[in-house]
Short mmCIF file of C-alpha atoms in Angstrom, two decimals:
data_model
loop_
_atom_site.label_atom_id
_atom_site.label_comp_id
_atom_site.label_asym_id
_atom_site.label_seq_id
_atom_site.Cartn_x
_atom_site.Cartn_y
_atom_site.Cartn_z
CA MET R 22 3.83 9.44 -23.94
CA LYS R 23 4.01 6.29 -21.90
CA TYR R 24 4.60 6.78 -18.21
CA LEU R 25 7.57 5.17 -16.55
CA TRP R 26 6.61 1.75 -15.22
CA LEU R 27 7.73 0.97 -11.71
CA GLY R 28 10.75 -1.28 -11.42
CA PHE R 29 10.85 -5.04 -11.03
CA PHE R 30 11.76 -6.86 -7.86
CA VAL R 31 15.34 -8.05 -7.45
CA PHE R 32 16.38 -10.30 -4.60
CA ALA R 33 19.26 -8.82 -2.62
CA ILE R 34 22.24 -10.65 -1.17
CA ALA R 35 21.92 -10.76 2.58
CA THR R 36 24.43 -8.62 4.38
CA THR R 37 23.04 -8.61 7.90
CA LEU R 38 20.46 -10.29 10.10
CA ASP R 39 18.51 -7.95 12.32
CA ALA R 40 18.35 -10.09 15.45
CA SER R 41 15.51 -9.65 17.89
CA LYS R 42 16.31 -8.36 21.34
CA ASP R 43 14.40 -11.38 22.69
CA THR R 44 17.05 -13.87 21.59
CA ASN R 45 16.41 -17.59 21.81
CA ASP R 46 19.32 -20.02 21.69
CA ASP R 47 16.98 -22.79 20.53
CA ILE R 48 16.19 -20.97 17.26
CA GLN R 49 18.81 -20.53 14.54
CA ILE R 50 17.84 -18.27 11.61
CA THR R 51 19.97 -18.07 8.47
CA CYS R 52 19.03 -15.50 5.83
CA GLU R 53 20.25 -16.60 2.40
CA GLU R 54 20.13 -14.77 -0.93
CA SER R 55 16.48 -15.55 -1.64
CA ASN R 56 15.57 -18.09 1.07
CA VAL R 57 15.44 -18.42 4.81
CA HIS R 58 16.70 -21.51 6.70
CA ILE R 59 15.50 -21.98 10.28
CA LYS R 60 16.35 -24.67 12.81
CA TRP R 61 14.10 -24.74 15.86
CA LYS R 62 14.82 -26.95 18.89
CA VAL R 63 11.27 -27.65 19.95
CA ASP R 64 10.21 -27.94 23.58
CA ARG R 65 8.88 -31.35 24.60
CA PRO R 66 5.21 -30.25 25.00
CA MET R 67 5.19 -29.17 21.33
CA THR R 68 6.40 -32.49 19.94
CA ASP R 69 3.06 -34.28 20.23
CA ASN R 70 1.66 -32.43 17.21
CA PRO R 71 4.39 -31.06 14.88
CA ALA R 72 1.68 -30.10 12.36
CA ARG R 73 0.85 -27.21 14.71
CA LEU R 74 4.32 -25.67 14.21
CA PHE R 75 4.38 -22.87 11.62
CA LEU R 76 6.57 -20.35 9.89
CA GLY R 77 3.89 -17.90 8.85
CA SER R 78 1.54 -20.17 6.88
CA CYS R 79 4.12 -22.93 6.22
CA PHE R 80 4.60 -26.28 7.94
CA PRO R 81 8.09 -27.56 8.83
CA SER R 82 10.13 -28.76 5.86
CA ARG R 83 11.56 -31.45 8.15
CA PHE R 84 10.84 -32.63 11.67
CA THR R 85 12.95 -35.01 13.77
CA ASN R 86 12.26 -36.32 17.25
CA GLU R 87 15.15 -38.21 18.76
CA SER R 88 16.32 -39.00 22.27
CA SER R 89 18.59 -35.96 22.16
CA GLY R 90 15.63 -33.69 21.43
CA ALA R 91 13.17 -32.61 18.74
CA GLU R 92 13.92 -30.17 15.94
CA ALA R 93 11.73 -28.48 13.34
CA GLU R 94 13.47 -27.23 10.21
CA PHE R 95 12.06 -24.65 7.78
CA TYR R 96 13.61 -23.94 4.40
CA TYR R 97 11.53 -21.68 2.20
CA PRO R 98 11.83 -18.82 -0.32
CA LEU R 99 11.25 -15.33 1.07
CA GLY R 100 8.30 -15.04 -1.29
CA ALA R 101 6.48 -17.90 0.48
CA CYS R 102 4.89 -18.45 3.89
CA ASP R 103 3.24 -15.01 3.97
CA PHE R 104 6.51 -13.18 4.52
CA ARG R 105 5.87 -9.43 4.66
CA ARG R 106 8.30 -7.32 2.65
CA MET R 107 9.08 -3.75 3.63
CA ALA R 108 11.52 -1.27 2.15
CA THR R 109 13.44 1.84 3.15
CA TRP R 110 15.91 3.89 1.14
CA LYS R 111 18.72 1.53 2.26
CA TYR R 112 17.18 -1.82 3.14
CA LEU R 113 14.74 -4.53 2.13
CA VAL R 114 13.19 -6.14 5.21
CA TYR R 115 11.36 -9.50 5.32
CA GLU R 116 9.32 -10.29 8.43
CA ASN R 117 7.42 -13.32 9.65
CA LYS R 118 6.78 -15.33 12.83
CA LEU R 119 7.44 -18.81 14.13
CA THR R 120 4.40 -19.99 16.04
CA TYR R 121 3.05 -23.00 17.86
CA ARG R 122 -0.74 -23.24 17.72
CA PRO R 123 -2.13 -26.08 19.84
CA LEU R 124 -5.61 -25.02 18.72
CA PRO R 125 -6.74 -23.84 15.24
CA LYS R 126 -7.37 -20.19 14.47
CA PRO R 127 -8.83 -17.90 15.72
CA SER R 128 -7.29 -19.23 18.95
CA PRO R 129 -3.98 -17.38 19.56
CA PRO R 130 -0.63 -19.20 19.43
CA SER R 131 0.88 -20.32 22.71
CA PHE R 132 4.36 -19.51 21.39
CA SER R 133 5.48 -16.81 18.94
CA TYR R 134 8.93 -15.71 17.83
CA PRO R 135 9.82 -13.00 15.27
CA VAL R 136 11.77 -13.80 12.11
CA ARG R 137 13.40 -10.85 10.36
CA CYS R 138 15.87 -10.73 7.48
CA VAL R 139 17.43 -7.43 6.42
CA TYR R 140 19.13 -6.94 3.04
CA ASP R 141 20.92 -4.03 1.43
CA ARG R 142 18.59 -2.63 -1.21
CA PRO R 143 20.06 -3.07 -4.72
CA LYS R 144 20.93 0.14 -6.51
CA GLY R 145 18.06 1.28 -8.70
CA TRP R 146 15.52 -0.98 -6.96
CA THR R 147 11.96 0.28 -6.72
CA PRO R 148 8.96 -1.59 -5.31
CA THR R 149 6.41 -3.05 -7.68
CA PHE R 150 3.05 -1.46 -6.99
CA GLN R 151 -0.05 -3.06 -8.43
CA SER R 152 -2.27 -0.64 -10.27
CA SER R 153 -5.21 -1.88 -12.29
CA SER R 154 -5.67 1.63 -13.68
CA THR R 155 -2.64 1.40 -15.96
CA GLY R 156 -3.83 0.53 -19.43
CA VAL R 157 -5.59 1.71 -22.55
CA ILE R 158 -9.37 1.96 -22.84
CA GLN R 159 -11.16 2.59 -26.10
CA GLY R 160 -13.85 5.24 -26.10
CA HIS R 161 -14.12 8.70 -27.58
CA GLY R 162 -10.54 8.64 -28.82
CA GLU R 163 -7.95 6.49 -27.07
CA LEU R 164 -7.54 7.05 -23.32
CA ALA R 165 -4.80 5.59 -21.14
CA PHE R 166 -5.34 5.99 -17.40
CA HIS R 167 -2.47 5.78 -14.90
CA MET R 168 -2.16 5.89 -11.13
CA GLU R 169 1.18 5.54 -9.36
CA ILE R 170 3.01 6.24 -6.09
CA LEU R 171 5.91 8.64 -6.61
CA ASN R 172 8.84 9.97 -4.62
CA ASP R 173 8.67 13.10 -2.47
CA ASP R 174 9.13 15.60 -5.31
CA PHE R 175 6.93 13.67 -7.80
CA SER R 176 9.92 13.28 -10.15
CA GLY R 177 9.97 9.48 -10.34
CA PRO R 178 8.79 6.20 -8.81
CA ALA R 179 8.62 5.78 -5.04
CA GLU R 180 11.64 4.12 -3.48
CA SER R 181 9.67 2.47 -0.68
CA ASN R 182 6.22 1.07 -0.05
CA VAL R 183 6.54 1.64 3.71
CA PHE R 184 5.45 4.95 5.24
CA PRO R 185 5.60 5.89 8.95
CA LEU R 186 2.39 7.28 10.40
CA GLY R 187 2.09 11.00 9.68
CA SER R 188 4.36 10.94 6.63
CA PHE R 189 2.99 11.69 3.17
CA VAL R 190 2.29 9.29 0.32
CA PRO R 191 2.67 11.16 -3.01
CA ILE R 192 0.06 9.80 -5.43
CA TRP R 193 -0.16 10.77 -9.09
CA ALA R 194 -3.13 10.03 -11.33
CA GLY R 195 -3.35 10.95 -14.98
CA VAL R 196 -4.96 10.26 -18.32
CA ASN R 197 -3.21 10.34 -21.69
CA GLN R 198 -5.47 11.37 -24.51
CA GLN R 199 -5.22 11.04 -28.27
CA ALA R 200 -7.62 12.59 -30.78
CA HIS R 201 -9.80 13.88 -27.96
CA GLN R 202 -10.84 17.23 -26.58
CA PRO R 203 -8.94 18.44 -23.45
CA LEU R 204 -9.89 16.40 -20.39
CA LEU R 205 -9.94 17.01 -16.64
CA LEU R 206 -8.80 14.09 -14.47
CA LEU R 207 -10.84 13.63 -11.28
CA LEU R 208 -10.97 11.12 -8.44
CA GLU R 209 -14.62 10.60 -7.63
CA GLU R 210 -14.05 8.22 -4.73
CA CYS R 211 -11.19 6.42 -2.99
CA VAL R 212 -11.18 4.02 -0.05
CA ALA R 213 -8.43 2.06 1.67
CA SER R 214 -8.76 -1.62 2.47
CA THR R 215 -6.52 -4.56 3.35
CA THR R 216 -7.64 -6.58 0.32
CA LEU R 217 -6.97 -6.37 -3.39
CA GLU R 218 -10.57 -7.34 -4.13
CA MET R 219 -13.57 -5.55 -2.63
CA TYR R 220 -16.55 -7.45 -1.21
CA SER R 221 -19.76 -6.38 0.50
CA ASP R 222 -18.30 -7.07 3.96
CA THR R 223 -14.81 -5.60 3.27
CA LEU R 224 -13.68 -3.20 5.99
CA THR R 225 -12.72 0.13 4.41
CA TYR R 226 -11.38 3.57 5.35
CA PRO R 227 -12.87 6.45 3.30
CA LEU R 228 -10.44 8.88 1.67
CA ILE R 229 -12.46 10.57 -1.09
CA SER R 230 -16.25 10.38 -1.20
CA ASN R 231 -19.34 12.35 -2.13
CA LYS R 232 -18.28 12.89 -5.76
CA GLY R 233 -14.76 14.25 -5.22
CA CYS R 234 -14.62 15.46 -1.59
CA LEU R 235 -11.28 14.62 0.03
CA VAL R 236 -12.89 13.73 3.35
CA ASP R 237 -9.56 12.65 4.82
CA SER R 238 -8.36 16.28 4.54
CA LYS R 239 -10.81 17.25 7.29
CA LYS R 240 -9.13 15.03 9.89
CA SER R 241 -5.54 15.02 8.57
CA PHE R 242 -3.21 17.06 6.38
CA SER R 243 -4.03 15.13 3.21
CA LYS R 244 -4.46 17.50 0.27
CA PHE R 245 -4.94 17.76 -3.48
CA LEU R 246 -1.95 19.74 -4.76
CA PRO R 247 -2.12 22.43 -7.48
CA ARG R 248 -2.29 20.92 -10.96
CA TYR R 249 0.41 21.30 -13.57
CA HIS R 250 -1.99 20.00 -16.22
CA SER R 251 -5.74 19.40 -16.26
CA SER R 252 -5.25 15.75 -17.27
CA SER R 253 -3.36 14.85 -14.09
CA LEU R 254 -3.96 15.08 -10.36
CA LEU R 255 -1.47 15.13 -7.48
CA LEU R 256 -2.51 13.95 -4.04
CA HIS R 257 -0.53 14.18 -0.80
CA LEU R 258 -2.09 11.43 1.31
CA GLN R 259 -1.03 11.43 4.96
CA ALA R 260 -0.35 7.94 6.31
CA PHE R 261 -3.22 6.97 8.63
CA LYS R 262 -3.80 4.51 11.48
CA PHE R 263 -6.19 2.23 9.61
CA ALA R 264 -4.65 -1.28 9.40
CA VAL R 265 -1.24 -0.19 10.71
CA GLY R 266 1.41 -2.79 9.89
CA GLN R 267 -0.77 -4.57 7.32
CA GLU R 268 -0.75 -4.36 3.55
CA ILE R 269 -3.12 -1.63 2.37
CA TYR R 270 -4.70 -1.14 -1.06
CA ILE R 271 -6.15 2.14 -2.32
CA HIS R 272 -9.30 1.63 -4.41
CA CYS R 273 -10.26 4.63 -6.55
CA LYS R 274 -12.66 5.63 -9.29
CA LEU R 275 -10.94 7.78 -11.93
CA ILE R 276 -12.91 10.05 -14.23
CA ALA R 277 -11.86 11.99 -17.34
CA TRP R 278 -14.23 14.92 -17.81
CA ASP R 279 -14.79 18.20 -19.60
CA PRO R 280 -12.71 20.94 -17.86
CA ASP R 281 -15.49 23.46 -18.46
CA GLN R 282 -18.22 21.32 -16.89
CA LEU R 283 -17.40 21.44 -13.16
CA SER R 284 -20.40 20.69 -10.94
CA GLU R 285 -21.34 19.28 -7.56
CA GLU R 286 -20.76 15.79 -8.93
CA LYS R 287 -17.64 16.59 -11.00
CA LYS R 288 -15.12 18.28 -8.74
CA ALA R 289 -12.02 18.00 -6.53
CA CYS R 290 -12.43 19.56 -3.07
CA ASN R 291 -10.01 20.13 -0.19
CA TYR R 292 -11.01 21.08 3.33
CA ASN R 293 -9.32 24.31 4.46
CA LYS R 294 -8.92 24.04 8.25
CA ASP R 295 -7.92 27.68 8.65
CA ALA R 296 -11.06 28.90 6.89
CA GLY R 297 -13.21 26.06 8.20
CA ALA R 298 -14.64 25.52 4.71
CA TRP R 299 -14.35 23.36 1.61
CA GLU R 300 -12.44 24.75 -1.41
CA LEU R 301 -12.57 23.78 -5.06
CA LEU R 302 -9.10 22.83 -6.29
CA ASP R 303 -9.51 24.10 -9.85
CA ASP R 304 -11.29 27.39 -9.16
CA PRO R 305 -11.61 28.72 -5.58
CA PHE R 306 -14.20 31.22 -6.82
CA GLN R 307 -16.53 28.28 -7.48
CA SER R 308 -16.03 26.71 -4.04
CA SER R 309 -19.78 26.77 -3.56
CA LEU R 310 -19.74 23.51 -5.56
CA CYS R 311 -18.02 21.95 -2.54
CA GLN R 312 -20.59 23.00 0.07
CA CYS R 313 -22.43 19.72 -0.47
CA CYS R 314 -19.40 17.85 0.93
CA GLU R 315 -21.03 18.26 4.36
CA SER R 316 -24.23 16.60 3.15
CA THR R 317 -24.89 14.78 -0.13
CA CYS R 318 -23.68 15.81 -3.59
CA GLN R 319 -26.35 14.68 -6.03
CA GLY R 320 -26.01 16.87 -9.12
CA ARG R 321 -28.81 18.43 -11.12
CA GLY R 322 -30.05 15.73 -13.46
CA LYS R 323 -27.30 16.10 -16.08
CA ARG R 324 -25.27 13.21 -17.47
CA ASP R 325 -24.32 10.87 -14.66
CA THR R 326 -20.77 9.60 -14.34
CA ASP R 327 -21.72 5.96 -14.73
CA SER R 328 -23.61 6.71 -17.95
CA ALA R 329 -20.72 8.68 -19.46
CA PRO R 330 -19.34 7.51 -22.80
CA GLN R 331 -17.14 4.41 -22.59
CA GLY R 332 -13.54 5.16 -21.70
CA LEU R 333 -14.20 8.14 -19.39
CA VAL R 334 -14.42 6.12 -16.15
CA LEU R 335 -12.04 3.57 -14.69
CA LYS R 336 -11.75 1.81 -11.34
CA SER R 337 -8.22 1.52 -9.99
CA VAL R 338 -6.48 -0.46 -7.24
CA LEU R 339 -3.13 0.88 -6.05
CA GLY R 340 -0.82 -0.94 -3.66
CA PRO R 341 0.23 -2.68 -1.58
CA LEU R 342 1.43 -0.09 0.95
CA THR R 343 2.33 -0.49 4.61
CA PHE R 344 1.91 2.19 7.27
CA THR R 345 3.88 1.59 10.43
CA GLU R 346 4.36 3.07 13.89
CA ASP R 347 6.91 0.46 15.01
CA SER R 348 9.79 2.35 16.65
CA LEU R 349 12.46 0.07 15.17
CA ARG R 350 11.23 0.50 11.61
CA VAL R 351 10.81 4.24 12.05
CA ALA R 352 14.39 4.41 13.35
CA VAL R 353 15.68 2.51 10.30
CA TYR R 354 13.57 4.72 8.04
CA SER R 355 14.93 7.90 9.69
CA ASP R 356 18.50 6.63 9.51
CA ALA R 357 18.03 5.97 5.80
CA ILE R 358 16.84 9.56 5.25
CA ASP R 359 19.73 11.02 7.25
CA ASN R 360 22.28 9.05 5.27
#
């Protein structure tokens, strides 16, 4: 059965502008249905090089310099200029900055001003998460892997891609099988990064490593939850401090395996803080398979994951997500929950 695809993005009609406490009478921001219109009365020292004025990554749409003063005008869609979109249960929030950079990056701007547009979230709206794991792969029978972010009770798609630090991100992974023996879905490794593509110098934050050890569970309350079926896996991932405020992507390696062939290299392990030991999700009596989580899990010379028959392994990218500790956003988030 095909899993419910996450909803498509719908632009909301602006109902309010969340003005910054640091107001500036020289900057007029108008949030329209799907665009933002900004008029900026520029100080005289900035007029010598208007190409150093930016809205995010965008240059002024229009610049005038008359005897009465200089003005930079920006008129762009909310999907341009590196606007960052966030969501709560009640609002869609678009954030960016006006900056003046007399020197190129990485030199910091000499002037910065926040731009924020807040919209009522349309009824039925859900964020579009990218997941390269969704799809059908041919192998021993037909396998369709899925990986999605769900709501708190795992009953449907997530209603926000923004999570305050310490809150939980419910992640579901599964494999649909046809004409195939029963399969066990495992996550061999997962890392977080700020990029959709991974490169040799990409900065990452390890979540699952060492052939199925949820290493993040040792320093947080992240946890594999009890299965309702061998072909799916539920993960409560606690929002972490890595890349706070930036877009985060979760890169994982999904494996469909024989449920009767658990081993040191085919497992799902949680760290039990109360017991001070690693536990095997699928059979606590075989938790000895998780002891290698403190060292290196190498297996015993049987079939290696990467040499498994085609269709049993898939690399997935899930996101983008944003973790935030900003007090204003947390307040909006909490207000949305309370109402």
